[in-house]
Amino acid sequence: QRRVHGEINLMKAQINVAVRVRPLLESEIESAESSEAMEIDSVHNTIQMKNKKYHNVHEYKFDKIFGKEASQETVFSECKIPELINKVLEGYHATIFAYGQTGSGKTFTMDGYNYSIDEKTSKTHIDRDPSTFGIIPRTIQYLFEKLPSNKEKRVYTVSFPHLQTYTDKIIDLINP
């Protein structure tokens, strides 16, 4: 019965698409067109893209929309990542995929770290503030909190490749 219930739940929503809108950059704020180009309706989960030059509007609907004020915790919980991890612990496979143009906020949403490069040594410094932890550190924490409480006698193997493709280079984000 548990298996059937799980399969029914999986069939209800196998793929969900969420959009997170990052805050505008200073240069975008200075350009009045940027702030007027997009209208977010988080009640109906729609985004309207307006093009003043061609006087047209395109509306897009998503499963969930997060505005610039959304916290990392909100994104994690409202994207139902804990439920997804629970399914992984039952033996299902799962993928969390971030897509967008450079500078759109994918890395911050996924890992939440603030990166800086020391100009003298060229070494990368990572500020790991738990309040800004993104989907990946929260998922790992949740996963390992749930593993010991699993009452069934199972053996788990956890592997976690975390790679980013950027300007034709593959970067290991676990060990930069």
N, C-alpha and C. Protein backbone atom coordinates (compact mmCIF):
# COMPACT_ATOMS: atom_id res chain seq x y z
N GLN A 1 0.84 -1.19 0.00
CA GLN A 1 0.00 0.00 0.00
C GLN A 1 0.88 1.26 0.00
N ARG A 2 1.97 1.24 0.78
CA ARG A 2 2.89 2.38 0.84
C ARG A 2 3.50 2.66 -0.53
N ARG A 3 3.88 1.58 -1.22
CA ARG A 3 4.48 1.72 -2.55
C ARG A 3 3.50 2.34 -3.53
N VAL A 4 2.26 1.86 -3.52
CA VAL A 4 1.24 2.39 -4.43
C VAL A 4 0.98 3.85 -4.13
N HIS A 5 0.87 4.19 -2.84
CA HIS A 5 0.65 5.59 -2.44
C HIS A 5 1.79 6.47 -2.95
N GLY A 6 3.04 5.98 -2.80
CA GLY A 6 4.20 6.73 -3.28
C GLY A 6 4.18 6.93 -4.78
N GLU A 7 3.78 5.90 -5.51
CA GLU A 7 3.73 6.00 -6.97
C GLU A 7 2.64 6.97 -7.41
N ILE A 8 1.52 6.96 -6.72
CA ILE A 8 0.44 7.90 -7.04
C ILE A 8 0.91 9.33 -6.81
N ASN A 9 1.58 9.57 -5.69
CA ASN A 9 2.10 10.91 -5.41
C ASN A 9 3.13 11.35 -6.44
N LEU A 10 3.97 10.43 -6.88
CA LEU A 10 4.96 10.76 -7.90
C LEU A 10 4.30 11.12 -9.22
N MET A 11 3.21 10.42 -9.56
CA MET A 11 2.53 10.71 -10.82
C MET A 11 1.86 12.08 -10.80
N LYS A 12 1.48 12.55 -9.62
CA LYS A 12 0.80 13.84 -9.51
C LYS A 12 1.70 14.98 -9.95
N ALA A 13 2.96 14.92 -9.57
CA ALA A 13 3.85 16.04 -9.88
C ALA A 13 5.27 15.55 -10.04
N GLN A 14 5.59 15.03 -11.22
CA GLN A 14 6.93 14.54 -11.44
C GLN A 14 7.90 15.67 -11.73
N ILE A 15 7.44 16.68 -12.42
CA ILE A 15 8.31 17.81 -12.74
C ILE A 15 7.61 19.09 -12.31
N ASN A 16 8.31 19.86 -11.51
CA ASN A 16 7.81 21.17 -11.11
C ASN A 16 8.82 22.22 -11.54
N VAL A 17 8.32 23.33 -12.03
CA VAL A 17 9.20 24.41 -12.47
C VAL A 17 8.94 25.62 -11.57
N ALA A 18 10.00 26.01 -10.88
CA ALA A 18 9.93 27.19 -10.02
C ALA A 18 10.87 28.25 -10.57
N VAL A 19 10.49 29.50 -10.39
CA VAL A 19 11.30 30.62 -10.84
C VAL A 19 11.62 31.48 -9.64
N ARG A 20 12.88 31.86 -9.53
CA ARG A 20 13.28 32.80 -8.49
C ARG A 20 13.79 34.05 -9.17
N VAL A 21 13.21 35.17 -8.81
CA VAL A 21 13.59 36.45 -9.40
C VAL A 21 14.56 37.13 -8.44
N ARG A 22 15.74 37.41 -8.92
CA ARG A 22 16.74 38.05 -8.06
C ARG A 22 16.50 39.56 -7.99
N PRO A 23 17.06 40.20 -6.96
CA PRO A 23 16.95 41.67 -6.90
C PRO A 23 17.66 42.30 -8.10
N LEU A 24 17.20 43.48 -8.49
CA LEU A 24 17.83 44.19 -9.60
C LEU A 24 19.22 44.68 -9.20
N LEU A 25 20.12 44.70 -10.15
CA LEU A 25 21.45 45.27 -9.95
C LEU A 25 21.34 46.79 -10.01
N GLU A 26 22.35 47.48 -9.50
CA GLU A 26 22.31 48.95 -9.52
C GLU A 26 22.13 49.48 -10.94
N SER A 27 22.84 48.90 -11.89
CA SER A 27 22.74 49.36 -13.27
C SER A 27 21.32 49.15 -13.81
N GLU A 28 20.66 48.10 -13.35
CA GLU A 28 19.29 47.84 -13.80
C GLU A 28 18.31 48.81 -13.14
N ILE A 29 18.58 49.16 -11.90
CA ILE A 29 17.72 50.12 -11.19
C ILE A 29 17.80 51.49 -11.86
N GLU A 30 19.02 51.86 -12.28
CA GLU A 30 19.22 53.16 -12.94
C GLU A 30 18.48 53.22 -14.27
N SER A 31 18.32 52.09 -14.91
CA SER A 31 17.57 52.03 -16.17
C SER A 31 16.10 51.80 -15.83
N ALA A 32 15.29 52.79 -16.00
CA ALA A 32 13.87 52.70 -15.65
C ALA A 32 13.18 51.57 -16.39
N GLU A 33 13.66 51.21 -17.57
CA GLU A 33 13.04 50.17 -18.37
C GLU A 33 13.11 48.81 -17.69
N SER A 34 14.22 48.53 -16.99
CA SER A 34 14.39 47.22 -16.36
C SER A 34 13.32 46.95 -15.31
N SER A 35 13.04 47.93 -14.49
CA SER A 35 12.08 47.71 -13.41
C SER A 35 10.65 47.60 -13.93
N GLU A 36 10.41 48.11 -15.12
CA GLU A 36 9.07 48.06 -15.69
C GLU A 36 8.89 46.90 -16.67
N ALA A 37 9.95 46.16 -16.95
CA ALA A 37 9.90 45.12 -17.97
C ALA A 37 9.22 43.84 -17.50
N MET A 38 9.12 43.65 -16.19
CA MET A 38 8.59 42.40 -15.69
C MET A 38 7.60 42.67 -14.56
N GLU A 39 6.50 41.94 -14.60
CA GLU A 39 5.51 42.03 -13.53
C GLU A 39 5.27 40.63 -12.99
N ILE A 40 5.41 40.48 -11.68
CA ILE A 40 5.29 39.18 -11.04
C ILE A 40 3.96 39.11 -10.29
N ASP A 41 3.23 38.04 -10.53
CA ASP A 41 2.00 37.77 -9.81
C ASP A 41 2.19 36.44 -9.08
N SER A 42 2.63 36.51 -7.82
CA SER A 42 2.93 35.28 -7.09
C SER A 42 1.68 34.56 -6.61
N VAL A 43 0.52 35.21 -6.65
CA VAL A 43 -0.73 34.54 -6.30
C VAL A 43 -1.12 33.55 -7.40
N HIS A 44 -1.01 33.99 -8.65
CA HIS A 44 -1.36 33.15 -9.80
C HIS A 44 -0.13 32.49 -10.43
N ASN A 45 1.04 32.74 -9.86
CA ASN A 45 2.31 32.17 -10.34
C ASN A 45 2.56 32.48 -11.81
N THR A 46 2.39 33.75 -12.15
CA THR A 46 2.66 34.18 -13.52
C THR A 46 3.66 35.33 -13.53
N ILE A 47 4.37 35.42 -14.63
CA ILE A 47 5.28 36.55 -14.88
C ILE A 47 4.90 37.12 -16.24
N GLN A 48 4.74 38.43 -16.29
CA GLN A 48 4.48 39.11 -17.55
C GLN A 48 5.74 39.85 -17.95
N MET A 49 6.19 39.58 -19.15
CA MET A 49 7.34 40.27 -19.72
C MET A 49 6.81 41.30 -20.70
N LYS A 50 7.15 42.56 -20.44
CA LYS A 50 6.63 43.65 -21.27
C LYS A 50 7.74 44.21 -22.14
N ASN A 51 7.43 44.44 -23.39
CA ASN A 51 8.37 45.02 -24.32
C ASN A 51 7.77 46.33 -24.83
N LYS A 52 8.24 47.45 -24.28
CA LYS A 52 7.68 48.75 -24.66
C LYS A 52 7.95 49.08 -26.13
N LYS A 53 9.11 48.67 -26.60
CA LYS A 53 9.48 49.00 -27.98
C LYS A 53 8.47 48.42 -28.97
N TYR A 54 8.06 47.16 -28.75
CA TYR A 54 7.15 46.50 -29.67
C TYR A 54 5.71 46.46 -29.14
N HIS A 55 5.48 47.08 -28.01
CA HIS A 55 4.15 47.16 -27.39
C HIS A 55 3.48 45.80 -27.25
N ASN A 56 4.22 44.83 -26.74
CA ASN A 56 3.61 43.52 -26.53
C ASN A 56 3.94 42.99 -25.13
N VAL A 57 3.15 42.03 -24.71
CA VAL A 57 3.31 41.41 -23.39
C VAL A 57 3.23 39.90 -23.57
N HIS A 58 4.15 39.21 -22.93
CA HIS A 58 4.12 37.74 -22.91
C HIS A 58 3.94 37.31 -21.47
N GLU A 59 3.01 36.38 -21.25
CA GLU A 59 2.77 35.89 -19.90
C GLU A 59 3.22 34.44 -19.80
N TYR A 60 3.91 34.13 -18.70
CA TYR A 60 4.42 32.78 -18.45
C TYR A 60 3.90 32.31 -17.11
N LYS A 61 3.47 31.05 -17.05
CA LYS A 61 2.94 30.48 -15.81
C LYS A 61 3.88 29.38 -15.34
N PHE A 62 4.10 29.35 -14.01
CA PHE A 62 5.00 28.38 -13.40
C PHE A 62 4.29 27.70 -12.23
N ASP A 63 4.91 26.64 -11.72
CA ASP A 63 4.36 25.98 -10.54
C ASP A 63 4.55 26.83 -9.29
N LYS A 64 5.64 27.59 -9.25
CA LYS A 64 5.92 28.45 -8.10
C LYS A 64 6.82 29.59 -8.54
N ILE A 65 6.56 30.77 -8.01
CA ILE A 65 7.41 31.93 -8.28
C ILE A 65 7.87 32.52 -6.95
N PHE A 66 9.17 32.78 -6.86
CA PHE A 66 9.74 33.40 -5.68
C PHE A 66 10.26 34.78 -6.06
N GLY A 67 9.82 35.78 -5.36
CA GLY A 67 10.28 37.14 -5.60
C GLY A 67 11.62 37.38 -4.94
N LYS A 68 12.13 38.58 -5.12
CA LYS A 68 13.47 38.92 -4.60
C LYS A 68 13.55 38.85 -3.09
N GLU A 69 12.40 38.90 -2.40
CA GLU A 69 12.40 38.88 -0.93
C GLU A 69 12.41 37.46 -0.36
N ALA A 70 12.28 36.46 -1.20
CA ALA A 70 12.22 35.07 -0.72
C ALA A 70 13.53 34.64 -0.09
N SER A 71 13.44 34.03 1.09
CA SER A 71 14.64 33.54 1.77
C SER A 71 15.04 32.18 1.21
N GLN A 72 16.25 31.77 1.52
CA GLN A 72 16.72 30.46 1.08
C GLN A 72 15.86 29.35 1.71
N GLU A 73 15.49 29.53 2.97
CA GLU A 73 14.64 28.55 3.65
C GLU A 73 13.28 28.42 2.96
N THR A 74 12.72 29.56 2.54
CA THR A 74 11.43 29.55 1.85
C THR A 74 11.53 28.79 0.53
N VAL A 75 12.57 29.04 -0.22
CA VAL A 75 12.76 28.34 -1.50
C VAL A 75 12.89 26.84 -1.25
N PHE A 76 13.69 26.46 -0.26
CA PHE A 76 13.90 25.06 0.07
C PHE A 76 12.60 24.36 0.45
N SER A 77 11.84 24.97 1.34
CA SER A 77 10.63 24.30 1.82
C SER A 77 9.49 24.35 0.81
N GLU A 78 9.30 25.48 0.12
CA GLU A 78 8.19 25.59 -0.81
C GLU A 78 8.43 24.88 -2.14
N CYS A 79 9.69 24.56 -2.42
CA CYS A 79 9.98 23.69 -3.58
C CYS A 79 9.85 22.22 -3.19
N LYS A 80 9.48 21.99 -1.94
CA LYS A 80 9.22 20.65 -1.40
C LYS A 80 10.43 19.73 -1.50
N ILE A 81 11.60 20.31 -1.23
CA ILE A 81 12.83 19.52 -1.27
C ILE A 81 12.82 18.43 -0.19
N PRO A 82 12.34 18.71 1.04
CA PRO A 82 12.30 17.62 2.03
C PRO A 82 11.47 16.42 1.55
N GLU A 83 10.34 16.68 0.89
CA GLU A 83 9.52 15.58 0.37
C GLU A 83 10.27 14.82 -0.72
N LEU A 84 11.01 15.54 -1.53
CA LEU A 84 11.80 14.91 -2.58
C LEU A 84 12.87 14.01 -1.98
N ILE A 85 13.54 14.46 -0.94
CA ILE A 85 14.58 13.67 -0.28
C ILE A 85 13.97 12.44 0.38
N ASN A 86 12.78 12.59 0.95
CA ASN A 86 12.11 11.43 1.53
C ASN A 86 11.86 10.36 0.46
N LYS A 87 11.53 10.77 -0.74
CA LYS A 87 11.34 9.82 -1.85
C LYS A 87 12.66 9.15 -2.23
N VAL A 88 13.75 9.91 -2.18
CA VAL A 88 15.07 9.34 -2.45
C VAL A 88 15.38 8.25 -1.43
N LEU A 89 15.04 8.51 -0.18
CA LEU A 89 15.27 7.51 0.87
C LEU A 89 14.41 6.26 0.69
N GLU A 90 13.33 6.39 -0.06
CA GLU A 90 12.49 5.23 -0.38
C GLU A 90 13.00 4.49 -1.61
N GLY A 91 14.03 5.03 -2.26
CA GLY A 91 14.63 4.35 -3.40
C GLY A 91 14.40 5.00 -4.75
N TYR A 92 13.70 6.11 -4.78
CA TYR A 92 13.47 6.81 -6.04
C TYR A 92 14.66 7.71 -6.36
N HIS A 93 14.80 8.05 -7.62
CA HIS A 93 15.84 8.99 -8.05
C HIS A 93 15.26 10.39 -8.11
N ALA A 94 16.10 11.38 -7.94
CA ALA A 94 15.63 12.77 -7.99
C ALA A 94 16.73 13.66 -8.56
N THR A 95 16.31 14.73 -9.19
CA THR A 95 17.24 15.72 -9.72
C THR A 95 16.70 17.10 -9.41
N ILE A 96 17.59 17.95 -8.98
CA ILE A 96 17.26 19.37 -8.80
C ILE A 96 18.17 20.09 -9.78
N PHE A 97 17.58 20.84 -10.67
CA PHE A 97 18.31 21.42 -11.79
C PHE A 97 18.11 22.93 -11.79
N ALA A 98 19.20 23.67 -11.85
CA ALA A 98 19.12 25.13 -11.94
C ALA A 98 19.57 25.56 -13.33
N TYR A 99 18.81 26.44 -13.93
CA TYR A 99 19.10 26.88 -15.29
C TYR A 99 18.87 28.39 -15.37
N GLY A 100 19.73 29.06 -16.09
CA GLY A 100 19.55 30.49 -16.30
C GLY A 100 20.83 31.11 -16.83
N GLN A 101 20.71 32.34 -17.24
CA GLN A 101 21.87 33.01 -17.80
C GLN A 101 22.85 33.41 -16.69
N THR A 102 24.05 33.73 -17.08
CA THR A 102 25.07 34.17 -16.14
C THR A 102 24.57 35.37 -15.35
N GLY A 103 24.74 35.30 -14.05
CA GLY A 103 24.34 36.42 -13.18
C GLY A 103 22.88 36.38 -12.76
N SER A 104 22.17 35.29 -13.08
CA SER A 104 20.75 35.24 -12.75
C SER A 104 20.47 34.74 -11.34
N GLY A 105 21.48 34.23 -10.64
CA GLY A 105 21.31 33.82 -9.25
C GLY A 105 21.26 32.32 -9.01
N LYS A 106 21.64 31.52 -10.00
CA LYS A 106 21.60 30.06 -9.85
C LYS A 106 22.52 29.58 -8.73
N THR A 107 23.75 30.03 -8.74
CA THR A 107 24.72 29.56 -7.76
C THR A 107 24.31 29.96 -6.35
N PHE A 108 23.84 31.18 -6.18
CA PHE A 108 23.40 31.60 -4.85
C PHE A 108 22.21 30.75 -4.39
N THR A 109 21.25 30.51 -5.25
CA THR A 109 20.08 29.71 -4.88
C THR A 109 20.50 28.28 -4.54
N MET A 110 21.42 27.72 -5.29
CA MET A 110 21.80 26.33 -5.07
C MET A 110 22.75 26.14 -3.90
N ASP A 111 23.76 27.02 -3.75
CA ASP A 111 24.68 26.79 -2.63
C ASP A 111 24.63 27.88 -1.56
N GLY A 112 24.34 29.10 -1.92
CA GLY A 112 24.15 30.15 -0.93
C GLY A 112 25.42 30.76 -0.36
N TYR A 113 26.55 30.33 -0.85
CA TYR A 113 27.81 30.87 -0.34
C TYR A 113 28.13 32.18 -1.04
N ASN A 114 28.84 33.02 -0.35
CA ASN A 114 29.35 34.25 -0.96
C ASN A 114 30.81 34.03 -1.28
N TYR A 115 31.15 34.12 -2.55
CA TYR A 115 32.51 33.88 -3.01
C TYR A 115 33.23 35.21 -3.22
N SER A 116 34.50 35.24 -2.85
CA SER A 116 35.33 36.40 -3.17
C SER A 116 36.73 35.87 -3.49
N ILE A 117 37.44 36.63 -4.29
CA ILE A 117 38.80 36.24 -4.68
C ILE A 117 39.78 37.23 -4.08
N ASP A 118 40.76 36.70 -3.36
CA ASP A 118 41.82 37.53 -2.80
C ASP A 118 42.70 37.99 -3.95
N GLU A 119 42.74 39.29 -4.19
CA GLU A 119 43.48 39.82 -5.34
C GLU A 119 44.97 39.58 -5.24
N LYS A 120 45.51 39.50 -4.02
CA LYS A 120 46.95 39.29 -3.85
C LYS A 120 47.34 37.85 -4.11
N THR A 121 46.55 36.90 -3.60
CA THR A 121 46.91 35.48 -3.73
C THR A 121 46.12 34.76 -4.82
N SER A 122 45.08 35.38 -5.34
CA SER A 122 44.18 34.80 -6.34
C SER A 122 43.43 33.58 -5.80
N LYS A 123 43.40 33.41 -4.48
CA LYS A 123 42.68 32.29 -3.89
C LYS A 123 41.23 32.69 -3.66
N THR A 124 40.36 31.69 -3.78
CA THR A 124 38.94 31.90 -3.57
C THR A 124 38.62 31.77 -2.09
N HIS A 125 37.90 32.74 -1.56
CA HIS A 125 37.42 32.69 -0.17
C HIS A 125 35.91 32.44 -0.22
N ILE A 126 35.46 31.52 0.63
CA ILE A 126 34.04 31.20 0.67
C ILE A 126 33.49 31.55 2.05
N ASP A 127 32.51 32.43 2.08
CA ASP A 127 31.83 32.80 3.32
C ASP A 127 30.65 31.86 3.49
N ARG A 128 30.69 31.03 4.52
CA ARG A 128 29.65 30.03 4.74
C ARG A 128 28.74 30.46 5.88
N ASP A 129 27.80 31.33 5.58
CA ASP A 129 26.82 31.81 6.56
C ASP A 129 25.60 30.89 6.51
N PRO A 130 25.31 30.14 7.60
CA PRO A 130 24.18 29.19 7.58
C PRO A 130 22.83 29.82 7.21
N SER A 131 22.64 31.09 7.48
CA SER A 131 21.36 31.72 7.14
C SER A 131 21.16 31.85 5.63
N THR A 132 22.26 31.83 4.88
CA THR A 132 22.14 31.94 3.42
C THR A 132 22.37 30.61 2.71
N PHE A 133 22.49 29.52 3.48
CA PHE A 133 22.67 28.21 2.84
C PHE A 133 21.57 27.99 1.83
N GLY A 134 21.96 27.51 0.66
CA GLY A 134 21.01 27.26 -0.42
C GLY A 134 20.48 25.84 -0.40
N ILE A 135 19.94 25.44 -1.53
CA ILE A 135 19.29 24.14 -1.65
C ILE A 135 20.27 22.99 -1.38
N ILE A 136 21.48 23.07 -1.87
CA ILE A 136 22.42 21.95 -1.74
C ILE A 136 22.83 21.70 -0.29
N PRO A 137 23.35 22.70 0.44
CA PRO A 137 23.73 22.40 1.83
C PRO A 137 22.52 22.00 2.69
N ARG A 138 21.37 22.59 2.44
CA ARG A 138 20.17 22.23 3.20
C ARG A 138 19.73 20.80 2.88
N THR A 139 19.87 20.41 1.62
CA THR A 139 19.51 19.04 1.22
C THR A 139 20.43 18.03 1.88
N ILE A 140 21.72 18.30 1.87
CA ILE A 140 22.69 17.39 2.50
C ILE A 140 22.41 17.27 3.98
N GLN A 141 22.18 18.39 4.64
CA GLN A 141 21.88 18.38 6.07
C GLN A 141 20.61 17.57 6.35
N TYR A 142 19.56 17.82 5.58
CA TYR A 142 18.30 17.10 5.76
C TYR A 142 18.49 15.60 5.53
N LEU A 143 19.19 15.25 4.47
CA LEU A 143 19.43 13.85 4.13
C LEU A 143 20.11 13.12 5.28
N PHE A 144 21.18 13.68 5.81
CA PHE A 144 21.92 13.00 6.87
C PHE A 144 21.19 13.03 8.20
N GLU A 145 20.30 13.98 8.40
CA GLU A 145 19.45 13.95 9.60
C GLU A 145 18.44 12.82 9.51
N LYS A 146 17.96 12.52 8.32
CA LYS A 146 16.94 11.49 8.13
C LYS A 146 17.52 10.08 8.07
N LEU A 147 18.74 9.92 7.61
CA LEU A 147 19.31 8.58 7.49
C LEU A 147 19.31 7.79 8.80
N PRO A 148 19.78 8.34 9.92
CA PRO A 148 19.80 7.54 11.15
C PRO A 148 18.41 7.20 11.69
N SER A 149 17.41 8.00 11.36
CA SER A 149 16.08 7.74 11.90
C SER A 149 15.30 6.71 11.08
N ASN A 150 15.91 6.24 10.01
CA ASN A 150 15.26 5.23 9.18
C ASN A 150 15.26 3.91 9.94
N LYS A 151 14.07 3.42 10.31
CA LYS A 151 13.95 2.23 11.14
C LYS A 151 14.20 0.93 10.37
N GLU A 152 14.10 0.99 9.07
CA GLU A 152 14.35 -0.21 8.27
C GLU A 152 15.85 -0.45 8.19
N LYS A 153 16.21 -1.70 8.15
CA LYS A 153 17.63 -2.06 8.07
C LYS A 153 18.08 -1.96 6.62
N ARG A 154 18.54 -0.80 6.24
CA ARG A 154 19.00 -0.58 4.87
C ARG A 154 20.43 -0.04 4.91
N VAL A 155 21.14 -0.31 3.85
CA VAL A 155 22.47 0.25 3.68
C VAL A 155 22.37 1.30 2.58
N TYR A 156 22.86 2.48 2.86
CA TYR A 156 22.80 3.57 1.89
C TYR A 156 24.21 3.90 1.41
N THR A 157 24.31 4.18 0.13
CA THR A 157 25.54 4.72 -0.43
C THR A 157 25.17 6.10 -0.95
N VAL A 158 25.86 7.10 -0.46
CA VAL A 158 25.57 8.48 -0.85
C VAL A 158 26.72 8.98 -1.71
N SER A 159 26.40 9.39 -2.91
CA SER A 159 27.40 10.04 -3.76
C SER A 159 26.82 11.37 -4.18
N PHE A 160 27.70 12.31 -4.32
CA PHE A 160 27.20 13.64 -4.56
C PHE A 160 28.15 14.45 -5.45
N PRO A 161 28.09 14.22 -6.75
CA PRO A 161 28.88 15.08 -7.63
C PRO A 161 28.20 16.45 -7.73
N HIS A 162 28.96 17.47 -7.57
CA HIS A 162 28.41 18.83 -7.65
C HIS A 162 29.32 19.64 -8.57
N LEU A 163 28.93 19.69 -9.82
CA LEU A 163 29.76 20.33 -10.84
C LEU A 163 29.01 21.48 -11.48
N GLN A 164 29.77 22.44 -11.93
CA GLN A 164 29.20 23.57 -12.65
C GLN A 164 29.96 23.74 -13.95
N THR A 165 29.23 23.96 -15.01
CA THR A 165 29.86 24.28 -16.28
C THR A 165 29.78 25.78 -16.45
N TYR A 166 30.94 26.41 -16.61
CA TYR A 166 30.98 27.86 -16.75
C TYR A 166 32.07 28.21 -17.75
N THR A 167 31.72 28.94 -18.75
CA THR A 167 32.63 29.33 -19.84
C THR A 167 33.49 28.14 -20.31
N ASP A 168 32.81 27.06 -20.64
CA ASP A 168 33.44 25.85 -21.15
C ASP A 168 34.42 25.19 -20.19
N LYS A 169 34.34 25.52 -18.91
CA LYS A 169 35.18 24.88 -17.89
C LYS A 169 34.27 24.17 -16.91
N ILE A 170 34.70 22.98 -16.47
CA ILE A 170 33.96 22.25 -15.45
C ILE A 170 34.61 22.55 -14.11
N ILE A 171 33.79 23.04 -13.19
CA ILE A 171 34.28 23.44 -11.88
C ILE A 171 33.65 22.53 -10.83
N ASP A 172 34.50 21.98 -9.95
CA ASP A 172 34.02 21.16 -8.83
C ASP A 172 33.66 22.12 -7.71
N LEU A 173 32.37 22.23 -7.42
CA LEU A 173 31.91 23.19 -6.42
C LEU A 173 32.04 22.68 -4.99
N ILE A 174 32.31 21.38 -4.82
CA ILE A 174 32.52 20.87 -3.48
C ILE A 174 33.95 21.17 -3.03
N ASN A 175 34.89 21.07 -3.95
CA ASN A 175 36.30 21.30 -3.63
C ASN A 175 36.86 22.26 -4.70
N PRO A 176 36.55 23.56 -4.56
CA PRO A 176 36.93 24.51 -5.64
C PRO A 176 38.40 24.68 -5.86
